[in-house]
GROMACS .gro file of C-alpha atoms in nm:
model
  465
    1UNK     CA    1   2.217   6.649   0.971
    2UNK     CA    2   2.025   6.521   0.719
    3UNK     CA    3   2.383   6.356   0.560
    4UNK     CA    4   2.477   6.288   0.922
    5UNK     CA    5   2.101   6.070   0.979
    6UNK     CA    6   2.105   5.925   0.723
    7UNK     CA    7   2.496   5.727   0.714
    8UNK     CA    8   2.352   5.644   1.060
    9UNK     CA    9   2.042   5.473   0.946
   10UNK     CA   10   2.306   5.274   0.634
   11UNK     CA   11   2.596   5.257   0.895
   12UNK     CA   12   2.327   5.102   1.174
   13UNK     CA   13   2.126   4.856   0.825
   14UNK     CA   14   2.505   4.744   0.693
   15UNK     CA   15   2.530   4.603   1.062
   16UNK     CA   16   2.217   4.469   1.042
   17UNK     CA   17   2.265   4.241   0.831
   18UNK     CA   18   2.608   4.162   0.874
   19UNK     CA   19   2.517   4.080   1.236
   20UNK     CA   20   2.194   3.841   1.089
   21UNK     CA   21   2.409   3.687   0.853
   22UNK     CA   22   2.623   3.606   1.150
   23UNK     CA   23   2.461   3.411   1.419
   24UNK     CA   24   2.199   3.285   1.133
   25UNK     CA   25   2.365   2.978   1.137
   26UNK     CA   26   2.254   2.990   1.565
   27UNK     CA   27   1.928   3.029   1.423
   28UNK     CA   28   1.873   2.658   1.234
   29UNK     CA   29   1.787   2.322   1.428
   30UNK     CA   30   2.075   2.106   1.419
   31UNK     CA   31   1.804   1.781   1.411
   32UNK     CA   32   1.572   1.890   1.183
   33UNK     CA   33   1.867   2.025   0.889
   34UNK     CA   34   1.752   2.186   0.564
   35UNK     CA   35   1.940   1.992   0.340
   36UNK     CA   36   1.836   1.605   0.331
   37UNK     CA   37   2.067   1.349   0.135
   38UNK     CA   38   1.838   1.119  -0.101
   39UNK     CA   39   1.978   0.824   0.090
   40UNK     CA   40   1.704   0.948   0.419
   41UNK     CA   41   1.395   0.986   0.164
   42UNK     CA   42   1.412   0.745   0.034
   43UNK     CA   43   1.449   0.511   0.301
   44UNK     CA   44   1.152   0.737   0.450
   45UNK     CA   45   0.927   0.745   0.162
   46UNK     CA   46   0.976   0.321   0.228
   47UNK     CA   47   0.891   0.329   0.579
   48UNK     CA   48   0.611   0.538   0.493
   49UNK     CA   49   0.483   0.375   0.199
   50UNK     CA   50   0.515  -0.007   0.455
   51UNK     CA   51   0.367   0.153   0.765
   52UNK     CA   52   0.040   0.231   0.520
   53UNK     CA   53  -0.089  -0.085   0.380
   54UNK     CA   54  -0.005  -0.190   0.752
   55UNK     CA   55  -0.149   0.034   0.951
   56UNK     CA   56  -0.495  -0.089   1.139
   57UNK     CA   57  -0.519   0.270   1.267
   58UNK     CA   58  -0.892   0.364   1.221
   59UNK     CA   59  -0.754   0.657   1.146
   60UNK     CA   60  -0.559   0.623   0.872
   61UNK     CA   61  -0.557   0.307   0.737
   62UNK     CA   62  -0.936   0.031   0.757
   63UNK     CA   63  -0.872  -0.122   0.453
   64UNK     CA   64  -0.864  -0.487   0.676
   65UNK     CA   65  -1.187  -0.335   0.739
   66UNK     CA   66  -1.309  -0.305   0.390
   67UNK     CA   67  -1.201  -0.656   0.337
   68UNK     CA   68  -1.346  -0.800   0.597
   69UNK     CA   69  -1.100  -0.988   0.792
   70UNK     CA   70  -1.114  -0.754   1.125
   71UNK     CA   71  -1.411  -0.646   1.327
   72UNK     CA   72  -1.470  -0.369   1.612
   73UNK     CA   73  -1.560  -0.497   1.939
   74UNK     CA   74  -1.725  -0.117   2.037
   75UNK     CA   75  -1.667   0.138   1.761
   76UNK     CA   76  -1.844   0.080   1.503
   77UNK     CA   77  -1.820   0.377   1.269
   78UNK     CA   78  -1.501   0.262   1.070
   79UNK     CA   79  -1.642  -0.144   1.005
   80UNK     CA   80  -1.949  -0.026   0.890
   81UNK     CA   81  -1.786   0.194   0.620
   82UNK     CA   82  -1.807   0.527   0.780
   83UNK     CA   83  -1.495   0.673   0.609
   84UNK     CA   84  -1.511   1.050   0.675
   85UNK     CA   85  -1.642   1.008   1.097
   86UNK     CA   86  -1.265   1.021   1.099
   87UNK     CA   87  -1.156   1.133   0.818
   88UNK     CA   88  -0.989   0.811   0.665
   89UNK     CA   89  -0.946   0.946   0.348
   90UNK     CA   90  -0.788   1.244   0.300
   91UNK     CA   91  -0.533   1.108   0.592
   92UNK     CA   92  -0.485   0.782   0.352
   93UNK     CA   93  -0.460   1.102   0.044
   94UNK     CA   94  -0.164   1.304   0.258
   95UNK     CA   95   0.027   1.015   0.372
   96UNK     CA   96   0.093   0.836   0.005
   97UNK     CA   97   0.131   1.241  -0.150
   98UNK     CA   98   0.332   1.423   0.121
   99UNK     CA   99   0.531   1.100   0.300
  100UNK     CA  100   0.594   0.936  -0.018
  101UNK     CA  101   0.568   1.108  -0.328
  102UNK     CA  102   0.741   1.425  -0.165
  103UNK     CA  103   0.977   1.241  -0.061
  104UNK     CA  104   1.001   0.976  -0.363
  105UNK     CA  105   1.069   1.312  -0.605
  106UNK     CA  106   1.352   1.574  -0.395
  107UNK     CA  107   1.476   1.220  -0.346
  108UNK     CA  108   1.474   1.189  -0.741
  109UNK     CA  109   1.538   1.515  -0.796
  110UNK     CA  110   1.895   1.484  -0.572
  111UNK     CA  111   2.023   1.171  -0.733
  112UNK     CA  112   2.033   1.348  -1.050
  113UNK     CA  113   2.206   1.627  -0.936
  114UNK     CA  114   2.499   1.490  -0.709
  115UNK     CA  115   2.721   1.509  -0.947
  116UNK     CA  116   2.930   1.185  -0.734
  117UNK     CA  117   2.795   0.989  -0.898
  118UNK     CA  118   2.812   0.764  -1.205
  119UNK     CA  119   2.571   0.744  -1.489
  120UNK     CA  120   2.480   0.392  -1.402
  121UNK     CA  121   2.433   0.429  -1.045
  122UNK     CA  122   2.156   0.749  -1.104
  123UNK     CA  123   1.932   0.589  -1.332
  124UNK     CA  124   2.008   0.263  -1.056
  125UNK     CA  125   1.843   0.448  -0.774
  126UNK     CA  126   1.605   0.640  -1.033
  127UNK     CA  127   1.506   0.247  -1.125
  128UNK     CA  128   1.453   0.185  -0.697
  129UNK     CA  129   1.207   0.500  -0.659
  130UNK     CA  130   1.007   0.478  -0.964
  131UNK     CA  131   0.924   0.167  -0.856
  132UNK     CA  132   0.805   0.304  -0.505
  133UNK     CA  133   0.652   0.562  -0.701
  134UNK     CA  134   0.444   0.347  -0.920
  135UNK     CA  135   0.305   0.188  -0.617
  136UNK     CA  136   0.239   0.468  -0.399
  137UNK     CA  137   0.022   0.579  -0.731
  138UNK     CA  138  -0.158   0.227  -0.790
  139UNK     CA  139  -0.195   0.271  -0.493
  140UNK     CA  140  -0.418   0.566  -0.451
  141UNK     CA  141  -0.553   0.495  -0.849
  142UNK     CA  142  -0.712   0.194  -0.671
  143UNK     CA  143  -0.872   0.419  -0.344
  144UNK     CA  144  -0.997   0.699  -0.519
  145UNK     CA  145  -0.985   0.627  -0.859
  146UNK     CA  146  -0.909   0.946  -1.091
  147UNK     CA  147  -0.657   1.179  -0.911
  148UNK     CA  148  -0.370   1.484  -0.985
  149UNK     CA  149  -0.063   1.309  -1.127
  150UNK     CA  150   0.053   1.539  -1.442
  151UNK     CA  151  -0.006   1.809  -1.219
  152UNK     CA  152   0.072   1.695  -0.874
  153UNK     CA  153   0.350   1.745  -0.662
  154UNK     CA  154   0.429   2.084  -0.826
  155UNK     CA  155   0.292   2.311  -0.511
  156UNK     CA  156   0.514   2.594  -0.581
  157UNK     CA  157   0.344   2.650  -0.951
  158UNK     CA  158   0.099   2.502  -0.938
  159UNK     CA  159  -0.119   2.458  -0.581
  160UNK     CA  160  -0.503   2.301  -0.736
  161UNK     CA  161  -0.366   2.068  -0.980
  162UNK     CA  162  -0.650   1.950  -1.216
  163UNK     CA  163  -0.728   1.490  -1.201
  164UNK     CA  164  -0.605   1.309  -1.489
  165UNK     CA  165  -0.842   0.987  -1.655
  166UNK     CA  166  -0.687   0.694  -1.394
  167UNK     CA  167  -0.720   0.436  -1.718
  168UNK     CA  168  -0.418   0.687  -1.821
  169UNK     CA  169  -0.242   0.647  -1.528
  170UNK     CA  170  -0.267   0.272  -1.459
  171UNK     CA  171  -0.150   0.328  -1.892
  172UNK     CA  172   0.155   0.578  -1.788
  173UNK     CA  173   0.230   0.425  -1.473
  174UNK     CA  174   0.290   0.050  -1.711
  175UNK     CA  175   0.504   0.216  -1.958
  176UNK     CA  176   0.690   0.422  -1.658
  177UNK     CA  177   0.800   0.047  -1.510
  178UNK     CA  178   0.928  -0.108  -1.798
  179UNK     CA  179   1.211   0.138  -1.796
  180UNK     CA  180   1.239   0.129  -1.450
  181UNK     CA  181   1.375  -0.250  -1.561
  182UNK     CA  182   1.576  -0.081  -1.784
  183UNK     CA  183   1.768   0.126  -1.531
  184UNK     CA  184   1.740  -0.097  -1.217
  185UNK     CA  185   1.982  -0.281  -1.461
  186UNK     CA  186   2.304  -0.040  -1.498
  187UNK     CA  187   2.495  -0.008  -1.247
  188UNK     CA  188   2.447  -0.007  -0.790
  189UNK     CA  189   2.176   0.112  -0.612
  190UNK     CA  190   2.054   0.250  -0.309
  191UNK     CA  191   2.188  -0.001  -0.064
  192UNK     CA  192   2.202   0.070   0.331
  193UNK     CA  193   1.903   0.287   0.275
  194UNK     CA  194   1.731   0.008   0.068
  195UNK     CA  195   1.509  -0.130   0.356
  196UNK     CA  196   1.357  -0.378   0.122
  197UNK     CA  197   1.606  -0.588  -0.115
  198UNK     CA  198   1.952  -0.377   0.077
  199UNK     CA  199   2.066  -0.293  -0.314
  200UNK     CA  200   1.969  -0.653  -0.463
  201UNK     CA  201   1.962  -0.510  -0.760
  202UNK     CA  202   1.810  -0.790  -0.934
  203UNK     CA  203   1.574  -0.821  -0.686
  204UNK     CA  204   1.490  -0.544  -0.759
  205UNK     CA  205   1.392  -0.619  -1.117
  206UNK     CA  206   1.199  -0.829  -1.067
  207UNK     CA  207   0.957  -0.653  -0.799
  208UNK     CA  208   0.927  -0.424  -1.104
  209UNK     CA  209   0.850  -0.673  -1.379
  210UNK     CA  210   0.544  -0.809  -1.092
  211UNK     CA  211   0.423  -0.539  -0.992
  212UNK     CA  212   0.375  -0.470  -1.394
  213UNK     CA  213   0.213  -0.757  -1.406
  214UNK     CA  214  -0.019  -0.705  -1.127
  215UNK     CA  215  -0.166  -0.352  -1.297
  216UNK     CA  216  -0.138  -0.577  -1.640
  217UNK     CA  217  -0.378  -0.847  -1.491
  218UNK     CA  218  -0.659  -0.547  -1.298
  219UNK     CA  219  -0.733  -0.402  -1.647
  220UNK     CA  220  -0.677  -0.787  -1.823
  221UNK     CA  221  -0.378  -0.637  -2.002
  222UNK     CA  222  -0.241  -0.924  -2.155
  223UNK     CA  223  -0.020  -0.878  -2.356
  224UNK     CA  224   0.173  -0.642  -2.099
  225UNK     CA  225   0.191  -0.927  -1.893
  226UNK     CA  226   0.374  -1.106  -2.102
  227UNK     CA  227   0.641  -0.880  -2.167
  228UNK     CA  228   0.674  -0.856  -1.808
  229UNK     CA  229   0.666  -1.158  -1.732
  230UNK     CA  230   0.955  -1.269  -2.028
  231UNK     CA  231   1.173  -1.005  -1.891
  232UNK     CA  232   1.172  -1.212  -1.557
  233UNK     CA  233   0.922  -1.246  -1.242
  234UNK     CA  234   0.904  -1.346  -0.885
  235UNK     CA  235   1.070  -1.725  -0.853
  236UNK     CA  236   0.989  -1.781  -0.530
  237UNK     CA  237   0.903  -1.639  -0.173
  238UNK     CA  238   1.275  -1.559  -0.188
  239UNK     CA  239   1.178  -1.281  -0.415
  240UNK     CA  240   0.882  -1.090  -0.168
  241UNK     CA  241   0.930  -0.728  -0.150
  242UNK     CA  242   0.896  -0.675   0.239
  243UNK     CA  243   0.994  -0.468   0.444
  244UNK     CA  244   1.157  -0.602   0.829
  245UNK     CA  245   1.035  -0.373   1.120
  246UNK     CA  246   1.284  -0.429   1.410
  247UNK     CA  247   1.216  -0.447   1.778
  248UNK     CA  248   1.181  -0.108   1.914
  249UNK     CA  249   1.007   0.185   1.825
  250UNK     CA  250   0.943   0.402   1.594
  251UNK     CA  251   1.122   0.088   1.387
  252UNK     CA  252   0.791  -0.134   1.472
  253UNK     CA  253   0.554  -0.278   1.230
  254UNK     CA  254   0.191  -0.022   1.315
  255UNK     CA  255  -0.004  -0.381   1.358
  256UNK     CA  256   0.219  -0.384   1.727
  257UNK     CA  257   0.152  -0.009   1.773
  258UNK     CA  258  -0.239  -0.025   1.764
  259UNK     CA  259  -0.311  -0.426   1.864
  260UNK     CA  260  -0.077  -0.453   2.185
  261UNK     CA  261   0.143  -0.094   2.267
  262UNK     CA  262  -0.151   0.132   2.276
  263UNK     CA  263  -0.321  -0.195   2.481
  264UNK     CA  264  -0.651  -0.161   2.357
  265UNK     CA  265  -0.858  -0.448   2.240
  266UNK     CA  266  -1.114  -0.343   2.001
  267UNK     CA  267  -1.017  -0.578   1.704
  268UNK     CA  268  -1.115  -0.906   1.668
  269UNK     CA  269  -1.102  -1.147   1.394
  270UNK     CA  270  -1.359  -1.136   1.135
  271UNK     CA  271  -1.644  -1.359   1.078
  272UNK     CA  272  -1.647  -1.341   0.691
  273UNK     CA  273  -1.276  -1.474   0.677
  274UNK     CA  274  -1.353  -1.708   0.969
  275UNK     CA  275  -1.612  -1.872   0.864
  276UNK     CA  276  -1.473  -1.935   0.520
  277UNK     CA  277  -1.153  -2.071   0.647
  278UNK     CA  278  -1.371  -2.328   0.900
  279UNK     CA  279  -1.578  -2.431   0.622
  280UNK     CA  280  -1.228  -2.526   0.398
  281UNK     CA  281  -1.042  -2.620   0.715
  282UNK     CA  282  -0.749  -2.436   0.641
  283UNK     CA  283  -0.388  -2.502   0.807
  284UNK     CA  284  -0.250  -2.137   0.777
  285UNK     CA  285  -0.562  -2.057   1.048
  286UNK     CA  286  -0.371  -2.157   1.269
  287UNK     CA  287  -0.116  -1.869   1.241
  288UNK     CA  288  -0.383  -1.588   1.069
  289UNK     CA  289  -0.610  -1.620   1.415
  290UNK     CA  290  -0.524  -1.714   1.800
  291UNK     CA  291  -0.630  -2.015   2.034
  292UNK     CA  292  -0.761  -1.827   2.246
  293UNK     CA  293  -1.108  -2.014   2.228
  294UNK     CA  294  -1.180  -2.349   2.012
  295UNK     CA  295  -1.354  -2.337   1.793
  296UNK     CA  296  -1.207  -2.043   1.585
  297UNK     CA  297  -1.498  -1.828   1.589
  298UNK     CA  298  -1.507  -1.445   1.389
  299UNK     CA  299  -1.670  -1.168   1.524
  300UNK     CA  300  -2.009  -1.025   1.366
  301UNK     CA  301  -1.982  -0.810   1.048
  302UNK     CA  302  -1.983  -0.481   1.194
  303UNK     CA  303  -2.109  -0.520   1.554
  304UNK     CA  304  -2.093  -0.490   1.854
  305UNK     CA  305  -1.811  -0.833   1.940
  306UNK     CA  306  -1.662  -0.896   2.328
  307UNK     CA  307  -1.314  -0.911   2.272
  308UNK     CA  308  -1.298  -1.223   2.590
  309UNK     CA  309  -1.596  -1.424   2.326
  310UNK     CA  310  -1.404  -1.442   1.962
  311UNK     CA  311  -1.126  -1.487   1.869
  312UNK     CA  312  -0.810  -1.254   1.765
  313UNK     CA  313  -0.560  -1.271   1.514
  314UNK     CA  314  -0.221  -1.490   1.559
  315UNK     CA  315   0.067  -1.404   1.766
  316UNK     CA  316   0.278  -1.365   1.494
  317UNK     CA  317   0.100  -1.006   1.399
  318UNK     CA  318   0.172  -0.906   1.702
  319UNK     CA  319   0.481  -0.927   1.694
  320UNK     CA  320   0.696  -0.545   1.677
  321UNK     CA  321   0.939  -0.733   1.448
  322UNK     CA  322   0.567  -0.864   1.197
  323UNK     CA  323   0.751  -0.864   0.876
  324UNK     CA  324   0.562  -0.591   0.582
  325UNK     CA  325   0.436  -0.637   0.251
  326UNK     CA  326   0.463  -0.448  -0.035
  327UNK     CA  327   0.379  -0.794  -0.262
  328UNK     CA  328   0.519  -1.172  -0.267
  329UNK     CA  329   0.501  -1.462  -0.481
  330UNK     CA  330   0.154  -1.597  -0.374
  331UNK     CA  331  -0.009  -1.245  -0.556
  332UNK     CA  332   0.193  -1.276  -0.875
  333UNK     CA  333   0.125  -1.677  -0.931
  334UNK     CA  334  -0.273  -1.584  -0.877
  335UNK     CA  335  -0.203  -1.324  -1.044
  336UNK     CA  336  -0.065  -1.462  -1.324
  337UNK     CA  337  -0.355  -1.770  -1.284
  338UNK     CA  338  -0.629  -1.540  -1.416
  339UNK     CA  339  -0.437  -1.395  -1.736
  340UNK     CA  340  -0.362  -1.743  -1.810
  341UNK     CA  341  -0.706  -1.839  -1.767
  342UNK     CA  342  -0.814  -1.527  -1.994
  343UNK     CA  343  -0.583  -1.685  -2.296
  344UNK     CA  344  -0.247  -1.525  -2.203
  345UNK     CA  345   0.036  -1.709  -2.357
  346UNK     CA  346   0.275  -1.785  -2.053
  347UNK     CA  347   0.472  -2.090  -1.968
  348UNK     CA  348   0.200  -2.266  -1.738
  349UNK     CA  349  -0.100  -2.303  -1.713
  350UNK     CA  350  -0.434  -2.160  -1.494
  351UNK     CA  351  -0.423  -2.464  -1.292
  352UNK     CA  352  -0.071  -2.452  -1.227
  353UNK     CA  353  -0.018  -2.068  -1.110
  354UNK     CA  354  -0.351  -2.192  -0.922
  355UNK     CA  355  -0.213  -2.427  -0.678
  356UNK     CA  356   0.150  -2.218  -0.741
  357UNK     CA  357  -0.060  -1.962  -0.541
  358UNK     CA  358  -0.212  -2.151  -0.300
  359UNK     CA  359   0.116  -2.339  -0.221
  360UNK     CA  360   0.334  -2.032  -0.219
  361UNK     CA  361   0.113  -1.861   0.043
  362UNK     CA  362   0.085  -2.166   0.295
  363UNK     CA  363   0.427  -2.189   0.313
  364UNK     CA  364   0.528  -1.861   0.369
  365UNK     CA  365   0.273  -1.848   0.731
  366UNK     CA  366   0.366  -2.247   0.742
  367UNK     CA  367   0.733  -2.318   0.687
  368UNK     CA  368   0.824  -2.512   0.334
  369UNK     CA  369   0.819  -2.817   0.499
  370UNK     CA  370   0.451  -2.791   0.474
  371UNK     CA  371   0.295  -3.034   0.302
  372UNK     CA  372   0.043  -2.884   0.063
  373UNK     CA  373  -0.113  -3.225  -0.155
  374UNK     CA  374  -0.478  -3.259   0.094
  375UNK     CA  375  -0.593  -2.906   0.048
  376UNK     CA  376  -0.575  -2.858  -0.263
  377UNK     CA  377  -0.770  -3.238  -0.344
  378UNK     CA  378  -1.049  -3.059  -0.109
  379UNK     CA  379  -1.386  -3.037  -0.351
  380UNK     CA  380  -1.423  -2.664  -0.291
  381UNK     CA  381  -1.011  -2.570  -0.327
  382UNK     CA  382  -0.974  -2.834  -0.670
  383UNK     CA  383  -0.906  -2.675  -0.924
  384UNK     CA  384  -1.207  -2.580  -1.117
  385UNK     CA  385  -1.152  -2.259  -1.320
  386UNK     CA  386  -1.371  -2.034  -1.186
  387UNK     CA  387  -1.360  -1.693  -1.042
  388UNK     CA  388  -1.566  -1.698  -0.765
  389UNK     CA  389  -1.294  -2.006  -0.663
  390UNK     CA  390  -0.974  -1.741  -0.783
  391UNK     CA  391  -1.100  -1.496  -0.632
  392UNK     CA  392  -1.224  -1.658  -0.290
  393UNK     CA  393  -0.858  -1.810  -0.279
  394UNK     CA  394  -0.706  -1.470  -0.400
  395UNK     CA  395  -0.810  -1.329  -0.038
  396UNK     CA  396  -0.720  -1.605   0.146
  397UNK     CA  397  -0.386  -1.513   0.046
  398UNK     CA  398  -0.389  -1.131   0.114
  399UNK     CA  399  -0.473  -1.109   0.480
  400UNK     CA  400  -0.164  -0.907   0.571
  401UNK     CA  401  -0.193  -0.738   0.305
  402UNK     CA  402  -0.535  -0.580   0.280
  403UNK     CA  403  -0.567  -0.295  -0.005
  404UNK     CA  404  -0.434  -0.521  -0.183
  405UNK     CA  405  -0.722  -0.844  -0.093
  406UNK     CA  406  -0.975  -0.530  -0.049
  407UNK     CA  407  -0.902  -0.504  -0.464
  408UNK     CA  408  -0.993  -0.902  -0.575
  409UNK     CA  409  -1.283  -0.838  -0.463
  410UNK     CA  410  -1.341  -0.557  -0.610
  411UNK     CA  411  -1.222  -0.743  -0.975
  412UNK     CA  412  -1.337  -1.118  -0.878
  413UNK     CA  413  -1.703  -1.001  -0.652
  414UNK     CA  414  -1.566  -1.328  -0.407
  415UNK     CA  415  -1.602  -1.436  -0.227
  416UNK     CA  416  -1.879  -1.282  -0.067
  417UNK     CA  417  -1.892  -1.047   0.177
  418UNK     CA  418  -2.075  -0.933   0.481
  419UNK     CA  419  -2.334  -0.697   0.508
  420UNK     CA  420  -2.256  -0.446   0.834
  421UNK     CA  421  -2.473  -0.568   1.085
  422UNK     CA  422  -2.515  -0.182   1.253
  423UNK     CA  423  -2.594   0.037   0.941
  424UNK     CA  424  -2.643  -0.200   0.632
  425UNK     CA  425  -2.419  -0.050   0.403
  426UNK     CA  426  -2.270  -0.170   0.096
  427UNK     CA  427  -1.882  -0.228   0.087
  428UNK     CA  428  -1.763   0.056  -0.111
  429UNK     CA  429  -1.582   0.045  -0.422
  430UNK     CA  430  -1.381   0.334  -0.379
  431UNK     CA  431  -1.309   0.586  -0.077
  432UNK     CA  432  -1.472   0.919  -0.129
  433UNK     CA  433  -1.276   1.247  -0.202
  434UNK     CA  434  -1.089   1.435   0.087
  435UNK     CA  435  -1.281   1.683   0.213
  436UNK     CA  436  -1.008   1.906   0.129
  437UNK     CA  437  -1.038   1.832  -0.189
  438UNK     CA  438  -1.362   1.919  -0.149
  439UNK     CA  439  -1.270   2.286  -0.018
  440UNK     CA  440  -0.937   2.368  -0.164
  441UNK     CA  441  -0.915   2.225  -0.580
  442UNK     CA  442  -1.320   2.307  -0.569
  443UNK     CA  443  -1.331   2.285  -0.952
  444UNK     CA  444  -1.137   2.002  -1.008
  445UNK     CA  445  -1.289   1.815  -0.812
  446UNK     CA  446  -1.660   1.898  -0.964
  447UNK     CA  447  -1.473   1.840  -1.233
  448UNK     CA  448  -1.344   1.462  -1.110
  449UNK     CA  449  -1.640   1.397  -0.947
  450UNK     CA  450  -1.841   1.388  -1.300
  451UNK     CA  451  -1.601   1.224  -1.427
  452UNK     CA  452  -1.673   0.936  -1.225
  453UNK     CA  453  -2.009   0.943  -1.178
  454UNK     CA  454  -1.992   1.117  -0.868
  455UNK     CA  455  -1.790   1.084  -0.558
  456UNK     CA  456  -1.980   0.775  -0.370
  457UNK     CA  457  -1.810   0.515  -0.220
  458UNK     CA  458  -2.081   0.274  -0.442
  459UNK     CA  459  -1.867   0.454  -0.791
  460UNK     CA  460  -1.731   0.152  -0.933
  461UNK     CA  461  -1.341   0.223  -1.078
  462UNK     CA  462  -1.294   0.152  -1.451
  463UNK     CA  463  -1.119  -0.156  -1.365
  464UNK     CA  464  -1.389  -0.338  -1.175
  465UNK     CA  465  -1.580  -0.569  -1.384
   0.00000   0.00000   0.00000
């Protein structure tokens, strides 16, 4: 009886295993594949990064508030710099780590393992991935300061990563961009899945070098600026790194989603940006702002505002196909103007780059035939070599790249931003660390908090001078 019972159990188990194998495919969702191609991961990461940069959603990214380009009408926590009520740091952190960096890491591994690609094709694709990885890491550092870096993205082996020093991360990112430039010239990279340059590797090289200028100028590393420029940077707005959105969901610009599709009337132009541009009679107002009332009148920053009584954001920004900006020619030239002011050896002087930056911004928003001479001749705009003037013009030009607008204000302390009317809280210098890090990665969180001088919104980043 024992032998018969053992035999029966063995046969039943074998049949069960065979049945499991036979029907295993029926348990797989064909619309949710377990093996995802590198091309799809690269596109997904690119879109998620662009979306996070562009989003005005109060749950995801309030940089348009922090830089004081927009303010709210009714719900005032966010323009008064309450970052934790909606868990904004956690959401920002998770999107960049999970939806961008993890996807890029996975894409890189799949490219390197793909035997059908030549060595040059692999190098070029890895170069494209590296540029976006560096971009995402830089945003994380500029948002938080010290972050998990060398031990990050390895959850299977280390789910509680230590934090790296922010300045050390920046130095490594600069080195990675130098390598990326070489890789990008090795062959043809992603093409059909490249939603930024559609496979134009020469423009990817310019993007890598221009991004290197951003990081180097942010940290006053003038030798790196010179090296990046020598390899070739943006030459015009035609080289801008942008994301082209589509007219139908879910591939529309997040601005349209929150400003139009939602049907809500929560945001108006902030009096901070409107007052500065009114004083300068800045022609970009006709694009930045709507003409729903005359004259342009910004809502009181951080106060309760009537949507009907204040200037709205311009119609251009309410189009579903409005482009998202990673980096543009105007930004590059402001960095180079600053570098030249500090004595960096470049082809042109600080005034030339300053005027080229303003011209590039005007042409991007108003068309290439715009006459900028009158604006540049104004006493308040004519180049005077001060950081206040440079910072103010740089900040105006970053209206649609608000995370950079926030960094510009932190770097140059210009223009003077308003204190929110309701709370009077100072403008944040950084995001506080996510609650999950405090609870789940406590030891490393506490070490990082101590290293930066305290986990406070008023703790300056290492480059904030």
